Amino acid sequence: MTTGLVLGKFAPLHKGHQLLIETALQENEHVIVMIYHSPEVTRIPLPVRAGWIKQLYPQIEIIEAWDGPMEVGDTPDIRLRHEQYLLKKLGTTAITNFYSSEFYGQHVSEALRANDRRIDSKRTRIPVSATVIRDNPFQNRKYLAPVVYQDLITKVVLLGAPSTGKTTLARELAKIYETAWMPEYGREYWEKHHSERRLTMEQMVEIAVVHRQREDALIHKSNRFLFVDTDATTTSMFSMTYHNQVHPRLAELASETKNRYDLFFLCGAEIPYDDTWDRSGDADRQVFQEQIKSDLLLRHLPFITLTGTLEERLRIVSNILQNFDKYRPLGDQLLNWQPLN
């Protein structure tokens, strides 16, 4: 059986890496991809990077190299450390072809007694590198699969009762950060389909599903951040208000929001109430606001409360976002957070 090997950090996985992997798949009966931990290069966890490859190429065997050599260079000592590590990690597995586009293709192939399959070493077919992409993922997103790019975007959801400024804030943040934002689909749907100011439970499922579909479609247009007005938990609370129950599918979608968003902001209900015909009054707003807050607390979701004027709220969000990294512990970031003057 022929076995091909591809190794790297895949930080992030891009079309150049995919060219190596797909060539290996064409030329071998079995393909192994070894992924290095590499915290000195990227904070994206190894399992996330491995997950990209698993999703795109489920037939591949993946080896997670948590303890691989950190040094990079073309000295005899560094070459030897990498070669010894690979031989130990692979054990008795014989490699037929080793795929790379870098200088190490020769010495690694020799150590493995494999064919040196150097692919696009001059970057003529895929003119990009992971370093260039890390510097500006948005400008180079054409080299990234959607499953990869979505993990480079920080998804910020704005929650709160009706008339708490979510829409205005999301729109203004999108302008400031030159990125996309997702309007609340529920309101658009309600205006078109309500019957005597009510929707069925099945219609509320449709709201949550379409909202998420539209949100996903905006990822590729997003630059670092995607600002989202409302999530499925709010829709489920409306269902409880009007039907005293939640459709199982809607409950499932609501539960998934915990892992769907990276930052939760709760917009305060102290601003003047906009008493439009489609709303039920400030008293109901205050109750709904407390319900949303309680839900966040019960689900142990860290959130930041936004109060004050639009400018003050924008300042708070900007202070949080200026150094926010979705792959660093939030507690560590808050310890080091310094407010802007």
Coordinates of C-alpha atoms in Angstrom, one line a residue:
M1 CA 0.0 0.0 0.0
T2 CA 1.3 3.4 -0.9
T3 CA 1.2 6.0 1.8
G4 CA 1.6 9.8 1.4
L5 CA 2.5 12.2 4.2
V6 CA 1.9 15.9 4.5
L7 CA 2.9 17.9 7.6
G8 CA 2.6 21.4 8.7
K9 CA 1.0 23.9 11.1
F10 CA -1.9 24.8 8.8
A11 CA -2.2 28.2 10.4
P12 CA -4.5 28.6 8.7
L13 CA -5.2 25.9 6.2
H14 CA -5.2 27.4 2.7
K15 CA -5.4 26.4 -0.9
G16 CA -1.7 25.8 -1.1
H17 CA -1.9 23.2 1.6
Q18 CA -5.0 21.8 0.0
L19 CA -3.0 21.3 -3.3
L20 CA -0.5 19.2 -1.4
I21 CA -3.2 17.1 0.3
E22 CA -5.2 16.6 -2.9
T23 CA -2.1 15.6 -4.9
A24 CA -1.3 13.1 -2.1
L25 CA -4.8 11.7 -2.3
Q26 CA -4.5 11.3 -6.1
E27 CA -1.2 9.5 -5.9
N28 CA -1.6 7.3 -2.8
E29 CA -3.9 4.6 -1.3
H30 CA -3.5 6.2 2.1
V31 CA -2.7 9.7 3.2
I32 CA -1.5 10.9 6.6
V33 CA -1.5 14.6 7.6
M34 CA 0.5 15.5 10.7
I35 CA -0.3 18.8 12.4
Y36 CA 2.0 20.6 14.7
H37 CA 0.8 22.4 17.9
S38 CA 2.8 25.6 17.2
P39 CA 1.6 28.0 19.9
E40 CA 4.4 30.4 18.9
V41 CA 2.8 30.9 15.5
T42 CA -0.9 30.8 16.1
R43 CA -3.4 30.8 18.9
I44 CA -5.9 28.7 16.9
P45 CA -6.0 25.4 18.8
L46 CA -4.7 22.3 17.1
P47 CA -8.1 20.5 17.3
V48 CA -9.7 23.4 15.4
R49 CA -7.0 23.2 12.6
A50 CA -7.4 19.4 12.6
G51 CA -11.1 19.8 12.3
W52 CA -10.8 21.8 9.1
I53 CA -9.0 18.9 7.4
K54 CA -11.3 16.3 8.9
Q55 CA -14.3 18.1 7.5
L56 CA -12.8 18.7 4.0
Y57 CA -11.0 15.3 3.8
P58 CA -12.7 12.7 6.0
Q59 CA -10.8 9.9 4.4
I60 CA -7.4 11.1 5.7
E61 CA -5.6 9.9 8.8
I62 CA -4.6 12.8 11.1
I63 CA -1.8 12.8 13.6
E64 CA -1.8 15.6 16.1
A65 CA 1.8 16.5 17.0
W66 CA 1.3 18.2 20.3
D67 CA 5.0 17.8 21.3
G68 CA 6.7 18.5 18.0
P69 CA 9.9 20.5 17.7
M70 CA 9.3 24.3 17.7
E71 CA 12.5 25.3 16.0
V72 CA 12.4 26.4 12.3
G73 CA 15.6 26.5 10.2
D74 CA 18.0 24.7 8.0
T75 CA 20.8 23.8 10.4
P76 CA 22.0 20.2 11.0
D77 CA 20.7 20.2 14.6
I78 CA 17.3 21.5 13.7
R79 CA 17.0 19.0 10.8
L80 CA 18.0 16.1 13.0
R81 CA 15.4 17.0 15.7
H82 CA 12.6 17.1 13.2
E83 CA 13.7 13.9 11.5
Q84 CA 14.0 12.0 14.8
Y85 CA 10.6 13.3 15.9
L86 CA 8.9 12.2 12.7
L87 CA 10.4 8.8 12.8
K88 CA 9.3 8.3 16.4
K89 CA 5.8 9.6 15.8
L90 CA 5.2 7.5 12.7
G91 CA 6.6 4.3 14.3
T92 CA 6.5 1.4 12.0
T93 CA 4.4 3.2 9.3
A94 CA 6.3 3.3 6.1
I95 CA 5.9 6.5 4.0
T96 CA 6.0 6.2 0.2
N97 CA 5.8 9.8 -0.8
F98 CA 6.4 13.0 1.3
Y99 CA 4.6 16.1 0.1
S100 CA 5.8 19.7 0.7
S101 CA 6.6 22.9 -1.0
E102 CA 9.5 23.9 1.3
F103 CA 13.3 23.3 1.5
Y104 CA 12.8 20.6 4.1
G105 CA 11.2 18.3 1.5
Q106 CA 14.6 16.8 0.6
H107 CA 16.0 16.0 4.1
V108 CA 12.7 14.8 5.5
S109 CA 12.2 12.5 2.4
E110 CA 15.7 11.1 2.8
A111 CA 15.1 10.4 6.5
L112 CA 11.8 8.7 5.8
R113 CA 13.2 6.9 2.7
A114 CA 10.3 8.3 0.8
N115 CA 10.0 10.0 -2.6
D116 CA 10.4 13.8 -2.4
R117 CA 7.2 15.2 -3.9
R118 CA 7.8 18.9 -4.0
I119 CA 4.7 20.7 -5.1
D120 CA 4.5 24.4 -6.3
S121 CA 7.6 25.4 -4.4
K122 CA 7.7 28.7 -6.3
R123 CA 4.1 29.5 -5.4
T124 CA 3.1 30.0 -9.0
R125 CA -0.1 28.0 -8.8
I126 CA -1.2 29.2 -5.4
P127 CA 0.6 32.6 -4.9
V128 CA 0.1 32.9 -1.1
S129 CA 1.5 31.8 2.2
A130 CA 0.0 31.3 5.7
T131 CA 2.1 34.3 6.9
V132 CA 0.5 36.6 4.3
I133 CA -3.0 35.3 5.2
R134 CA -2.4 35.8 8.9
D135 CA -1.5 39.4 8.3
N136 CA -4.8 40.1 6.5
P137 CA -7.3 37.2 6.3
F138 CA -10.0 39.4 4.8
Q139 CA -8.0 40.4 1.7
N140 CA -6.8 36.9 1.2
R141 CA -10.0 35.0 1.9
K142 CA -10.2 33.7 -1.6
Y143 CA -7.5 31.3 -0.6
L144 CA -9.5 29.9 2.3
A145 CA -12.2 27.3 2.4
P146 CA -15.4 28.6 4.0
V147 CA -15.0 26.1 6.9
V148 CA -11.7 27.7 7.6
Y149 CA -12.6 31.4 7.1
Q150 CA -15.6 31.2 9.5
D151 CA -13.3 30.2 12.3
L152 CA -11.2 33.4 11.7
I153 CA -14.2 35.6 12.2
T154 CA -15.3 36.8 15.7
K155 CA -19.1 36.6 15.9
V156 CA -20.6 39.3 18.2
V157 CA -24.2 39.0 19.1
L158 CA -26.3 41.9 20.5
L159 CA -29.1 40.8 22.8
G160 CA -31.9 42.7 24.6
A161 CA -35.6 43.3 24.6
P162 CA -37.3 45.2 21.8
S163 CA -36.3 48.9 21.6
T164 CA -32.9 48.6 23.4
G165 CA -30.9 49.9 20.4
K166 CA -29.6 46.6 19.1
T167 CA -30.2 47.4 15.4
T168 CA -28.7 50.8 15.5
L169 CA -25.6 49.6 17.4
A170 CA -25.0 46.6 15.1
R171 CA -25.3 48.9 12.0
E172 CA -22.9 51.5 13.5
L173 CA -20.4 48.9 14.5
A174 CA -20.4 47.4 11.0
K175 CA -19.6 50.9 9.6
I176 CA -16.8 51.4 12.1
Y177 CA -15.1 48.1 11.5
E178 CA -16.0 48.0 7.7
T179 CA -17.6 44.6 8.0
A180 CA -21.0 42.9 7.7
W181 CA -23.9 42.8 10.1
M182 CA -27.0 40.6 10.4
P183 CA -30.3 42.4 11.0
E184 CA -33.0 40.7 13.1
Y185 CA -34.9 38.5 10.7
G186 CA -37.7 37.9 13.1
R187 CA -39.0 41.5 12.8
E188 CA -39.0 41.3 9.0
Y189 CA -40.8 38.0 9.0
W190 CA -43.3 39.1 11.6
E191 CA -44.3 42.2 9.6
K192 CA -45.0 40.0 6.5
H193 CA -46.6 36.9 8.1
H194 CA -48.2 37.7 11.4
S195 CA -51.9 37.0 12.0
E196 CA -53.5 39.2 14.6
R197 CA -50.0 40.0 15.9
R198 CA -49.2 36.3 16.4
L199 CA -47.0 33.6 14.8
T200 CA -47.3 29.9 15.1
M201 CA -44.5 27.8 16.7
E202 CA -43.6 26.4 13.3
Q203 CA -43.2 30.0 12.0
M204 CA -40.9 30.8 14.8
V205 CA -38.7 27.8 13.9
E206 CA -38.6 29.2 10.4
I207 CA -37.4 32.6 11.7
A208 CA -34.5 31.0 13.6
V209 CA -33.5 28.8 10.7
V210 CA -33.5 31.5 8.1
H211 CA -31.8 34.0 10.4
R212 CA -29.0 31.5 10.8
Q213 CA -28.8 30.8 7.1
R214 CA -28.5 34.5 6.3
E215 CA -26.0 34.9 9.1
D216 CA -23.8 32.1 7.7
A217 CA -24.0 33.7 4.2
L218 CA -22.5 36.9 5.6
I219 CA -19.4 35.3 6.9
H220 CA -17.5 35.5 3.7
K221 CA -18.3 39.3 3.5
S222 CA -17.1 39.8 7.1
N223 CA -13.8 41.5 8.0
R224 CA -12.6 40.2 11.4
F225 CA -16.1 40.7 13.0
L226 CA -19.7 39.8 12.2
F227 CA -22.2 41.8 14.3
V228 CA -25.5 40.0 14.8
D229 CA -28.8 41.6 16.0
T230 CA -30.6 38.9 18.1
D231 CA -30.2 35.2 18.2
A232 CA -32.4 32.1 18.4
T233 CA -32.8 32.3 22.2
T234 CA -34.8 35.5 21.8
T235 CA -37.1 33.8 19.3
S236 CA -37.6 31.0 21.8
M237 CA -38.5 33.5 24.5
F238 CA -41.2 35.0 22.2
S239 CA -42.5 31.5 21.7
M240 CA -42.8 31.1 25.5
T241 CA -44.5 34.4 25.8
Y242 CA -47.2 33.6 23.1
H243 CA -47.5 29.8 23.3
N244 CA -46.1 29.0 26.8
Q245 CA -43.9 26.4 25.0
V246 CA -41.1 26.1 22.5
H247 CA -40.9 23.9 19.4
P248 CA -38.2 21.2 19.9
R249 CA -36.3 22.3 16.9
L250 CA -36.3 25.9 18.1
A251 CA -35.1 24.8 21.5
E252 CA -32.3 23.0 19.8
L253 CA -31.3 26.1 17.8
A254 CA -31.4 28.2 20.9
S255 CA -29.1 25.8 22.8
E256 CA -26.6 25.9 20.0
T257 CA -26.1 29.7 20.4
K258 CA -23.7 29.0 23.3
N259 CA -21.1 27.7 20.9
R260 CA -22.1 29.8 17.9
Y261 CA -21.1 33.3 19.2
D262 CA -17.8 34.5 20.6
L263 CA -19.0 37.6 22.5
F264 CA -22.4 38.4 24.0
F265 CA -23.5 42.0 24.7
L266 CA -26.7 42.8 26.5
C267 CA -28.1 46.2 25.4
G268 CA -29.6 48.1 28.3
A269 CA -33.3 48.9 28.5
E270 CA -32.9 52.3 30.1
I271 CA -33.0 54.2 26.8
P272 CA -36.4 55.9 25.8
Y273 CA -38.9 53.3 24.6
D274 CA -39.8 53.6 20.9
D275 CA -43.6 52.8 21.1
T276 CA -44.3 51.6 17.6
W277 CA -47.5 49.8 16.6
D278 CA -45.7 46.4 16.5
R279 CA -44.5 46.6 20.2
S280 CA -46.4 45.7 23.4
G281 CA -45.2 48.5 25.7
D282 CA -42.4 49.5 28.0
A283 CA -43.6 47.3 30.9
D284 CA -43.3 44.2 28.7
R285 CA -39.9 45.4 27.5
Q286 CA -38.6 45.5 31.1
V287 CA -39.9 42.0 31.8
F288 CA -38.5 40.6 28.6
Q289 CA -35.1 42.3 29.4
E290 CA -35.0 40.5 32.8
Q291 CA -35.8 37.2 31.1
I292 CA -33.0 37.6 28.6
K293 CA -30.5 38.5 31.4
S294 CA -31.6 35.5 33.5
D295 CA -31.2 33.2 30.6
L296 CA -27.6 34.3 30.0
L297 CA -26.9 33.9 33.7
L298 CA -28.5 30.4 33.9
R299 CA -26.5 29.2 30.9
H300 CA -23.3 30.6 32.4
L301 CA -22.6 32.7 29.4
P302 CA -20.2 35.6 30.0
F303 CA -21.7 38.8 28.7
I304 CA -21.1 42.5 28.8
T305 CA -23.9 44.9 29.6
L306 CA -24.1 48.1 27.5
T307 CA -25.7 51.2 28.9
G308 CA -25.7 54.9 28.1
T309 CA -25.9 56.7 24.8
L310 CA -25.0 55.2 21.5
E311 CA -21.6 56.8 21.6
E312 CA -21.0 55.4 25.1
R313 CA -22.1 51.9 24.0
L314 CA -19.8 52.1 21.0
R315 CA -16.9 53.0 23.2
I316 CA -17.5 50.0 25.5
V317 CA -17.6 47.6 22.6
S318 CA -14.6 49.1 20.9
N319 CA -12.6 48.8 24.2
I320 CA -13.4 45.1 24.4
L321 CA -12.8 44.4 20.7
Q322 CA -9.5 46.3 20.4
N323 CA -7.4 43.3 21.7
F324 CA -10.0 40.6 21.8
D325 CA -8.9 37.1 20.6
K326 CA -11.5 34.4 20.4
Y327 CA -8.8 31.8 21.0
R328 CA -7.5 33.3 24.3
P329 CA -9.3 32.8 27.6
L330 CA -11.7 35.6 28.2
G331 CA -10.7 35.9 31.8
D332 CA -7.1 36.5 30.9
Q333 CA -8.1 39.2 28.4
L334 CA -10.3 41.0 31.0
L335 CA -7.4 41.0 33.5
N336 CA -5.3 42.8 30.9
W337 CA -8.0 45.0 29.6
Q338 CA -7.4 48.8 29.8
P339 CA -10.2 51.2 29.0
L340 CA -9.6 53.7 26.3
N341 CA -9.5 57.4 27.3

